[in-house]
Short mmCIF file of C-alpha atoms in Angstrom, two decimals:
data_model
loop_
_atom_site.label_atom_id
_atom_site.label_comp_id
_atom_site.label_asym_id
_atom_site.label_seq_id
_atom_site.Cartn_x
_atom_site.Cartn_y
_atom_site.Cartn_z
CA UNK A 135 56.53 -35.38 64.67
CA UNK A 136 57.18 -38.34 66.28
CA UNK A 137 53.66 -39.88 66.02
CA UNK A 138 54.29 -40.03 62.50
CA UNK A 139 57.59 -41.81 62.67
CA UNK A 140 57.43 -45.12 61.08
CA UNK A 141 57.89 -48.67 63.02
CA UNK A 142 60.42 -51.15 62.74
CA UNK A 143 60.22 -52.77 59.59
CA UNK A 144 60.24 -56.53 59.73
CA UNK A 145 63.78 -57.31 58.51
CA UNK A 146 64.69 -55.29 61.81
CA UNK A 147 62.50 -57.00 64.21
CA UNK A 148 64.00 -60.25 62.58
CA UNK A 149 68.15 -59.22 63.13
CA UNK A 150 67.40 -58.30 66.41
CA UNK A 151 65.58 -61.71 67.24
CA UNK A 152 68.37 -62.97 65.80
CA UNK A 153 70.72 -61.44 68.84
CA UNK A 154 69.11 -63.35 71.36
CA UNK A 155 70.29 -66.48 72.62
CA UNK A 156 69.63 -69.62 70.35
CA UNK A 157 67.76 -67.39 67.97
CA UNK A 158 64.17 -67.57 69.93
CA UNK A 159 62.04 -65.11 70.39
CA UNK A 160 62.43 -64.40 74.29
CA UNK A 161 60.60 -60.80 74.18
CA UNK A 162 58.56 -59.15 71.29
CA UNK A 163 57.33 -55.58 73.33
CA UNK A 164 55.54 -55.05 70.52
CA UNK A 165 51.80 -55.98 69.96
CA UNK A 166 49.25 -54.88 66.93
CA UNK A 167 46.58 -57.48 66.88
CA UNK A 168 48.37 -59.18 63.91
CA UNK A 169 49.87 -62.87 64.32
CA UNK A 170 53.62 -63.57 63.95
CA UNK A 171 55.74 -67.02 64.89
CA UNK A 172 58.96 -67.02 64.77
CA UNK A 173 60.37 -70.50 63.83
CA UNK A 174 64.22 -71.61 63.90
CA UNK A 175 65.45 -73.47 60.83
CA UNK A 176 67.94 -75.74 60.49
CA UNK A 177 70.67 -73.43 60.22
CA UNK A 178 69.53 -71.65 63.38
CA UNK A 179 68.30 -69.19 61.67
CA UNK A 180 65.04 -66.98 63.45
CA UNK A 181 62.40 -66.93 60.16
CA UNK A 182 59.15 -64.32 61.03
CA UNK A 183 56.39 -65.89 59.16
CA UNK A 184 52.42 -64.12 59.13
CA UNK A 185 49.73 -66.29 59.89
CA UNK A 186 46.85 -63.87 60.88
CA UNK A 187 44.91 -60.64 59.24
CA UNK A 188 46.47 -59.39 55.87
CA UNK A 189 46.36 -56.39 55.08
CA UNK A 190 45.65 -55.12 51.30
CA UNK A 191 46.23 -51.53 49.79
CA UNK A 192 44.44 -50.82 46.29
CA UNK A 193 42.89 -48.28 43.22
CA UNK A 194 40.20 -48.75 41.31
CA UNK A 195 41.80 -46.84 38.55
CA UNK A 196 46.12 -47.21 38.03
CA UNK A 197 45.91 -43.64 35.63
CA UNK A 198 43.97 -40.76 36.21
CA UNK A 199 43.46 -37.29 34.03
CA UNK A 200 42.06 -33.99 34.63
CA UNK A 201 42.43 -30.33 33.93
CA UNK A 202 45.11 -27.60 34.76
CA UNK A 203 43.72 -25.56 37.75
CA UNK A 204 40.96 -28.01 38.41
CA UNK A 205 40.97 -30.52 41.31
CA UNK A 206 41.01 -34.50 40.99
CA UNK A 207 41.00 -37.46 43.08
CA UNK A 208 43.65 -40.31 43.14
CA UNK A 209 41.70 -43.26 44.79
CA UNK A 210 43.33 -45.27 47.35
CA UNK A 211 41.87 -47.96 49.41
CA UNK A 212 42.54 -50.30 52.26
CA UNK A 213 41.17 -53.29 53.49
CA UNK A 214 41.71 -56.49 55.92
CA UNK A 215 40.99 -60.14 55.70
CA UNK A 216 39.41 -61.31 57.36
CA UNK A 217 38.07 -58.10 58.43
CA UNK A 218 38.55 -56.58 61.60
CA UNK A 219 35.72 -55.87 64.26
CA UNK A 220 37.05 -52.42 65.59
CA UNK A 221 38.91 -49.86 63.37
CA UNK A 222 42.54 -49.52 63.72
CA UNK A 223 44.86 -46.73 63.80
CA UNK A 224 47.14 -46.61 60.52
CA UNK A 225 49.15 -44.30 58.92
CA UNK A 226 49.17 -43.02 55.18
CA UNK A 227 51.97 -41.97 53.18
CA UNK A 228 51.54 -40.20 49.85
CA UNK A 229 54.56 -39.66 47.81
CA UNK A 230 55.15 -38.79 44.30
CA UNK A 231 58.38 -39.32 41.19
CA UNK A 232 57.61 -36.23 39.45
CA UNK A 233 57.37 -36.55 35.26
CA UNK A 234 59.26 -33.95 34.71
CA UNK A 235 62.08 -34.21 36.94
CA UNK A 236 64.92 -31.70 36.99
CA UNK A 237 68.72 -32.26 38.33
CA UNK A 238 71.86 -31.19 37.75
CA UNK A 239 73.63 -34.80 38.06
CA UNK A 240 72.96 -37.12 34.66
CA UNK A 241 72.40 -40.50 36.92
CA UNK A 242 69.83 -42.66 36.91
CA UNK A 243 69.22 -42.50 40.82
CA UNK A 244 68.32 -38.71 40.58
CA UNK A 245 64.86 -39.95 38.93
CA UNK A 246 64.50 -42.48 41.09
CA UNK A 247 63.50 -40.37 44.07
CA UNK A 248 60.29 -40.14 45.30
CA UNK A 249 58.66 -36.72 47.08
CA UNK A 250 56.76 -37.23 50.50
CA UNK A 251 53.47 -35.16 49.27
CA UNK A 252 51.69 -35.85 52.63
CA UNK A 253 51.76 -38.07 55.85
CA UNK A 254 48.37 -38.49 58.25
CA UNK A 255 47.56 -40.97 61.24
CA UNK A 256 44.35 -40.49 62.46
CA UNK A 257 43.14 -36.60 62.80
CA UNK A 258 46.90 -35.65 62.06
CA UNK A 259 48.42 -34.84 58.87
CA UNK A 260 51.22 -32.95 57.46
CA UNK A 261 51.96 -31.87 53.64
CA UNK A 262 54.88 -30.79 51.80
CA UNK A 263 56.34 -28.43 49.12
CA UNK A 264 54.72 -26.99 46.54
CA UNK A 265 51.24 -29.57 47.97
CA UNK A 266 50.98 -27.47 51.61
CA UNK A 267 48.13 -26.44 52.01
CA UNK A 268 46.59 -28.14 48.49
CA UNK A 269 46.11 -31.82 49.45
CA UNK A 270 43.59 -33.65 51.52
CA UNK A 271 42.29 -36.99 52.61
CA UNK A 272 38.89 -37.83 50.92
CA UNK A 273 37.88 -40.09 53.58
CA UNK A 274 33.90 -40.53 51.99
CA UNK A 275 34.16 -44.15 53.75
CA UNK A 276 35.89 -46.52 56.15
CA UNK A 277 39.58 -47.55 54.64
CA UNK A 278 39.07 -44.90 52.23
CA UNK A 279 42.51 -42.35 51.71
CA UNK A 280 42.31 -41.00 48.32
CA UNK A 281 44.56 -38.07 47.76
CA UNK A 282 42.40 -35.20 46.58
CA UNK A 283 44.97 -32.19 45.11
CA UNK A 284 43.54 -28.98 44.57
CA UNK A 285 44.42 -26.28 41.92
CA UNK A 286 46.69 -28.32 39.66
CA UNK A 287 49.64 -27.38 38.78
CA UNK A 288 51.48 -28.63 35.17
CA UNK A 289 54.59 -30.25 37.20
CA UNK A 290 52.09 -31.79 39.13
CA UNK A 291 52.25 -34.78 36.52
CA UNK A 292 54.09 -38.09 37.39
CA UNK A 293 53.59 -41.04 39.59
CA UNK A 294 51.88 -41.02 42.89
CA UNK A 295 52.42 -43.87 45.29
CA UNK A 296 49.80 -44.43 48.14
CA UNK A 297 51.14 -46.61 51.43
CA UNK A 298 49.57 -47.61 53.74
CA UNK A 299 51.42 -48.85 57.33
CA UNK A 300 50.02 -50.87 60.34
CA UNK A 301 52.87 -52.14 62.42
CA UNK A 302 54.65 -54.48 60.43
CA UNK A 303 52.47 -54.69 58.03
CA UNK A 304 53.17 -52.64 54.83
CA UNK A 305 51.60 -52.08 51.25
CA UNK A 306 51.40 -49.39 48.76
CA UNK A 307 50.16 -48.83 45.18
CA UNK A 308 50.86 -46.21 42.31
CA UNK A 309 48.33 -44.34 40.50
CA UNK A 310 49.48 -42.51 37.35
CA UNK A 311 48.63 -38.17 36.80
CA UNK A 312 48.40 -37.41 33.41
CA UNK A 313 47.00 -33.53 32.04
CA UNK A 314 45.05 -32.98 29.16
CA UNK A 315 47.03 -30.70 27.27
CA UNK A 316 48.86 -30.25 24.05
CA UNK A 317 52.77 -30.86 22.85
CA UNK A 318 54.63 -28.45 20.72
CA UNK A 319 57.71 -27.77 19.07
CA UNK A 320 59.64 -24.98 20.17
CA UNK A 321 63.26 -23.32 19.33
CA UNK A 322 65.12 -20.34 19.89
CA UNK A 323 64.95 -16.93 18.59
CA UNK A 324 68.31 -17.75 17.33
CA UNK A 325 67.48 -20.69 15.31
CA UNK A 326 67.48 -24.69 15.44
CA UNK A 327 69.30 -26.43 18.40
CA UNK A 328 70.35 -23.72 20.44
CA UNK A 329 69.05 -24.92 23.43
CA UNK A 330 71.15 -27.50 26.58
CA UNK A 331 68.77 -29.14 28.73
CA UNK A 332 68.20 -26.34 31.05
CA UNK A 333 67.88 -23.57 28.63
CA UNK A 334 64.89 -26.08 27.08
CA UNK A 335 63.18 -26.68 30.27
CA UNK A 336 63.78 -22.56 30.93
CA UNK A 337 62.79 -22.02 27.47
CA UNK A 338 59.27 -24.08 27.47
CA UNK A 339 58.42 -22.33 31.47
CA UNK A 340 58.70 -18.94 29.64
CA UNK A 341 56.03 -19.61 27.45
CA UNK A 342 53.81 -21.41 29.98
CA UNK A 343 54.64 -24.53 29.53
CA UNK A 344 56.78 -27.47 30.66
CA UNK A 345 59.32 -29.71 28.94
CA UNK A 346 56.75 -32.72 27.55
CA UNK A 347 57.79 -35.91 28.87
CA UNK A 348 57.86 -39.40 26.56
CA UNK A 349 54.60 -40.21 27.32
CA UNK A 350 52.47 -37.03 26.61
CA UNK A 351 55.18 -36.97 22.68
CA UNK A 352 54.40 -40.21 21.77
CA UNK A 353 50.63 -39.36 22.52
CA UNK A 354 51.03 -36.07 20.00
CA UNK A 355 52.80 -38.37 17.77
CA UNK A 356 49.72 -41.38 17.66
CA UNK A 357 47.52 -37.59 17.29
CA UNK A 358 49.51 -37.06 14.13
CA UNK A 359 52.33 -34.65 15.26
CA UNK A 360 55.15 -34.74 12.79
CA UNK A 361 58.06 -32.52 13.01
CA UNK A 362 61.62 -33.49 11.86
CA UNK A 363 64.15 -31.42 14.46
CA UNK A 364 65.06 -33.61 17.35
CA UNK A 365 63.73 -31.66 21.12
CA UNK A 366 64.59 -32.09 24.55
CA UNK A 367 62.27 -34.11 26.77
CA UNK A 368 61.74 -34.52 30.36
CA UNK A 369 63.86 -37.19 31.35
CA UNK A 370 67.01 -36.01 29.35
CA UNK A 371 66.18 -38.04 25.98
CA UNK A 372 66.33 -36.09 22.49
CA UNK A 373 63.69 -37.43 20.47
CA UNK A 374 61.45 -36.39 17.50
CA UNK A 375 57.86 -37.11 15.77
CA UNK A 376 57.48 -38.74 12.37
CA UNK A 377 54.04 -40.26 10.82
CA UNK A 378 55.71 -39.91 7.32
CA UNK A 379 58.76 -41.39 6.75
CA UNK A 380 60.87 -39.33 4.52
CA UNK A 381 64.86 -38.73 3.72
CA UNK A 382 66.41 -36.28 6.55
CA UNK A 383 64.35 -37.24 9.04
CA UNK A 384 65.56 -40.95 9.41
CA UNK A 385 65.19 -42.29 5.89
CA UNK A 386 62.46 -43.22 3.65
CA UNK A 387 62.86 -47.08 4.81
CA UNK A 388 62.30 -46.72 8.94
CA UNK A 389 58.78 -47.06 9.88
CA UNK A 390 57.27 -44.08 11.63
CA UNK A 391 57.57 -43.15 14.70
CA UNK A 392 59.80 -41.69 17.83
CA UNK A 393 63.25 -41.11 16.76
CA UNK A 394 65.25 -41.21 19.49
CA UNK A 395 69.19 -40.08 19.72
CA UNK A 396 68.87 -41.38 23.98
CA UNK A 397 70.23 -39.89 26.89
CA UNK A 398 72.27 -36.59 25.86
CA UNK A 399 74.69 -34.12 28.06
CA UNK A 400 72.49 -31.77 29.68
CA UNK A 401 74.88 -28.94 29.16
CA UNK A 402 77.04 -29.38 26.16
CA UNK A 403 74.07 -31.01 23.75
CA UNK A 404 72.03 -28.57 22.09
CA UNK A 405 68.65 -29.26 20.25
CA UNK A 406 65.55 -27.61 20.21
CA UNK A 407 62.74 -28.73 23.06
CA UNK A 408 59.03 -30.30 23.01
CA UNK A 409 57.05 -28.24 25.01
CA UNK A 410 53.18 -29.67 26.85
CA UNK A 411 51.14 -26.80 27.57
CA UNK A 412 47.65 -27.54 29.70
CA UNK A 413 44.32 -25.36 29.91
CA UNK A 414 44.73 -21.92 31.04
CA UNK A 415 42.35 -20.17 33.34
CA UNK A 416 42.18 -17.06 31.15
CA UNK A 417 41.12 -16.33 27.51
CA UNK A 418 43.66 -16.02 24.58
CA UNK A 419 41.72 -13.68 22.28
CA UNK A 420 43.03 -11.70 18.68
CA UNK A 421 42.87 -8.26 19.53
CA UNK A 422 40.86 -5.82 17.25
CA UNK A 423 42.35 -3.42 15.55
CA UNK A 424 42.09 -1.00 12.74
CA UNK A 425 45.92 -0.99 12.04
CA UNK A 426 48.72 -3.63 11.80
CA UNK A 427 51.26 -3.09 14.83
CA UNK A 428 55.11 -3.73 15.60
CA UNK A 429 56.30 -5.94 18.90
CA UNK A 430 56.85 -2.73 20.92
CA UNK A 431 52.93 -1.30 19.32
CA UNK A 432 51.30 -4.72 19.98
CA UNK A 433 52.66 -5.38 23.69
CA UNK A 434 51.00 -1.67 24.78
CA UNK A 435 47.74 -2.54 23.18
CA UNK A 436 47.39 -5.79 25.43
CA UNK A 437 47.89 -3.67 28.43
CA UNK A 438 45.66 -0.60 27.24
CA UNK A 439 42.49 -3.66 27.12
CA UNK A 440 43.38 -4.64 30.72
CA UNK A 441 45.65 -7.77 29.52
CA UNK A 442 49.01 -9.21 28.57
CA UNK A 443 50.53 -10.28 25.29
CA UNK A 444 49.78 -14.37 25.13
CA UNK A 445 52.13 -16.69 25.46
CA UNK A 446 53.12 -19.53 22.76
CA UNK A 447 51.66 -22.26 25.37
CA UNK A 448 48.72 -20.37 25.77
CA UNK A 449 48.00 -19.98 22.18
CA UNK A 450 48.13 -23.58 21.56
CA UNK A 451 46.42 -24.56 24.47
CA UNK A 452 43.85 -22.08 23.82
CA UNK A 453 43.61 -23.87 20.40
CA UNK A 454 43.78 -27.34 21.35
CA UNK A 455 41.35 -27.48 24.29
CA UNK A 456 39.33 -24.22 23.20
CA UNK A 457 39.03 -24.51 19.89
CA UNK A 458 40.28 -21.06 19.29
CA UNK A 459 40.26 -20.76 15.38
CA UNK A 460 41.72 -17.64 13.85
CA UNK A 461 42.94 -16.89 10.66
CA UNK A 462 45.03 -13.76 11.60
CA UNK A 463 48.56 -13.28 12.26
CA UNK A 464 49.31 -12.11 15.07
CA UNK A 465 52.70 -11.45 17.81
CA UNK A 466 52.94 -13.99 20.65
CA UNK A 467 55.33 -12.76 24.10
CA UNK A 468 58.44 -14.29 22.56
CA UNK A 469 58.52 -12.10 19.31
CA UNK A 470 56.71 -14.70 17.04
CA UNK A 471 54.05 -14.41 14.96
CA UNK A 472 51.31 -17.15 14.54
CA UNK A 473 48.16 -17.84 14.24
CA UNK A 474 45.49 -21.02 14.93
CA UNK A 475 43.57 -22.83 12.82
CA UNK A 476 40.80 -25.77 13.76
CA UNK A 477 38.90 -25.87 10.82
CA UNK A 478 41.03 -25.69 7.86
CA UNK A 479 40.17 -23.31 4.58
CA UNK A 480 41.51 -21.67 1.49
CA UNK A 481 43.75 -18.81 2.49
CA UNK A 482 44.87 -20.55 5.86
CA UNK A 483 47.65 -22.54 5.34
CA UNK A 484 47.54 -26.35 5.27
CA UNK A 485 44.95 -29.14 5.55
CA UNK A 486 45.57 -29.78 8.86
CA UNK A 487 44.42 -28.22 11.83
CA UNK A 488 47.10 -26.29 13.68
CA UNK A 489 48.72 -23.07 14.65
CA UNK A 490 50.49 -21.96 12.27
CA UNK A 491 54.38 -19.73 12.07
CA UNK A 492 55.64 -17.17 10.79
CA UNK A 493 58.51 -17.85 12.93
CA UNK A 494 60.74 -14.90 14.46
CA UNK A 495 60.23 -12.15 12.03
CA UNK A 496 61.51 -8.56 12.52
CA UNK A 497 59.82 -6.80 15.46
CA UNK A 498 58.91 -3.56 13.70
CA UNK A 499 57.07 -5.12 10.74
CA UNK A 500 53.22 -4.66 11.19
CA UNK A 501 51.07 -8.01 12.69
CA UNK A 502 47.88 -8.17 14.72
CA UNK A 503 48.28 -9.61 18.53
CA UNK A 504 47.19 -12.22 20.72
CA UNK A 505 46.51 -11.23 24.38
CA UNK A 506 45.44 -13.42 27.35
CA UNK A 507 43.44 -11.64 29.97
#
């Protein structure tokens, strides 16, 4: 769309002043109300320098949260000084570095790439990928181009820059999008560290969920997470919780906190992962029954109430930002058994809230079941 295409930046518009004879600017075709002189230095050399309106992009808040599913607003606004008399036609450029960013190639420019979200002069816009269709302008007031994205998605997390463009003239800033949600430990059916990069990022997506980046584990960490098997996290680090310092995971004499073995091969490491789960639109629910069931029993008896067998993402977001609290055992999608616990009691494990694991038992012993619906 060739309205949308930007201008020359400056740096251009200076080389090619710099091809005409003696440096001077004989012919600038191009005119957008702002002020520009172009001045020769000693070395002959053409220097553009601004004397007139300035343009200035900003947010009134550099992090914002909300819920899975629900809609939020990143502000963005723009302004001149001295301000202008008539409005001006200027373009908007959303982009986004997603948190959780997934590549084949371990280098450090693969997570350095931003993704155009949307593009809009005037009336006209355009969105892409997975944001067609689910991103708007607010536009409540003159200068005004918040981003409002509908129906959030968990990968929607990361970094969102806002630029604004009026001929030469070009600022941006970055608002942060965090969701509320919960971090968990996660491993295979087979046992500790049998997952590569991809087979933790696969592994987390199967149970509704995405790898966690730094961020949202040192977050569950300051919450009081403390687990002592190193996971995979979003930017290719292998980390691990610990409020209580203790031999085997890092020695009694380091101070708590993120252990951190760095930057590991994607394919030929194997750990376990840390998994962030956000709200779910459904209801995770224990299933009544007057009998115990096996995997095979307890899958059918989701479906026969009109659901599905939950999740291990949805059972801890359910317990996290629900406050599901259940003091049954019961099989999960994956073939584990847990159950969740908010307010702790005699019979139910630890002191601490939590969902609690039976971990990967035989699937024709006899548990209750979670379902989602």
């Amino acid at each position: 769309m060739l309205g949308l295409l930007r201008p020359l930046p400056a740096m251009c518009l200076y080389l090619l002043l710099l091809l005409l004879p003696g440096g001077h600017c004989r012919i600038l075709g191009y005119n957008n109300g702002f002020h520009y002189q172009d001045i020769s230095n000693g070395n002959g050399n053409g220097e553009i320098y601004f004397n007139g309106v300035r343009l200035h992009v900003e947010s009134p808040q550099p992090s914002v949260s909300a819920t899975r599913g629900s809609s939020v607003t990143l502000p963005c606004h723009f302004h001149y000084e001295p301000e202008l008399a008539a409005p001006r036609r200027t373009r908007v450029k959303w982009s986004w570095l997603p948190a959780n960013t997934i590549t084949a190639p371990v280098s450090p420019e693969a997570f350095a790439r931003e993704t155009e979200v949307m593009v809009a002069m005037g009336n006209r816009h355009r969105s892409y990928g997975s944001f067609r269709g689910r991103v708007r302008l607010r536009r409540s007031a003159p200068g005004d181009m918040s981003l409002v994205i509908n129906e959030l998605q968990l990968n929607d997390t990361g970094r969102y820059r806002c630029e604004v463009i009026d001929g030469l003239e070009d600022e941006s800033v970055t608002v942060e999008l965090e969701l509320r949600g919960v971090v968990f430990p996660y491993y295979s059916q087979k046992g500790r560290y049998h997952f590569n990069f991809f087979g933790a990022h696969q592994a987390c997506q199967d149970q509704d969920a995405t790898l966690a980046t730094f961020e949202q584990l040192f977050a569950a960490w300051e919450e009081g997470l403390d687990w002592c098997n190193a996971g995979w996290l979003a930017d290719g680090t292998v980390q691990y919780p610990i409020t209580v310092s203790r031999d085997g995971c890092g020695g009694e004499d380091l101070a708590p906190g993120l252990r951190n073995y760095g930057q590991r091969h994607r394919i030929l490491h194997h750990y376990d992962a840390f998994c962030f789960s956000a709200s779910v639109k459904g209801t995770v629910y224990f299933l009544k029954q007057s009998t115990k069931l096996n995997f095979t029993e307890a899958v059918q008896a989701c479906a026969s109430d009109g659901s599905q067998i939950a999740k291990v993402g949805q059972l801890y977001a359910a317990w996290r930002l629900m406050g599901l609290d259940r003091c049954d055992a019961g099989w999960l999608a994956d073939g584990s058994v847990r159950y969740p616990v908010t307010k702790p009691r005699a019979n139910c494990g630890p002191q601490q809230p939590g969902v609690r694991s039976f971990g990967f038992p035989p699937l024709s012993l006899k548990f209750g079941v979670y379902c989602y619906r």
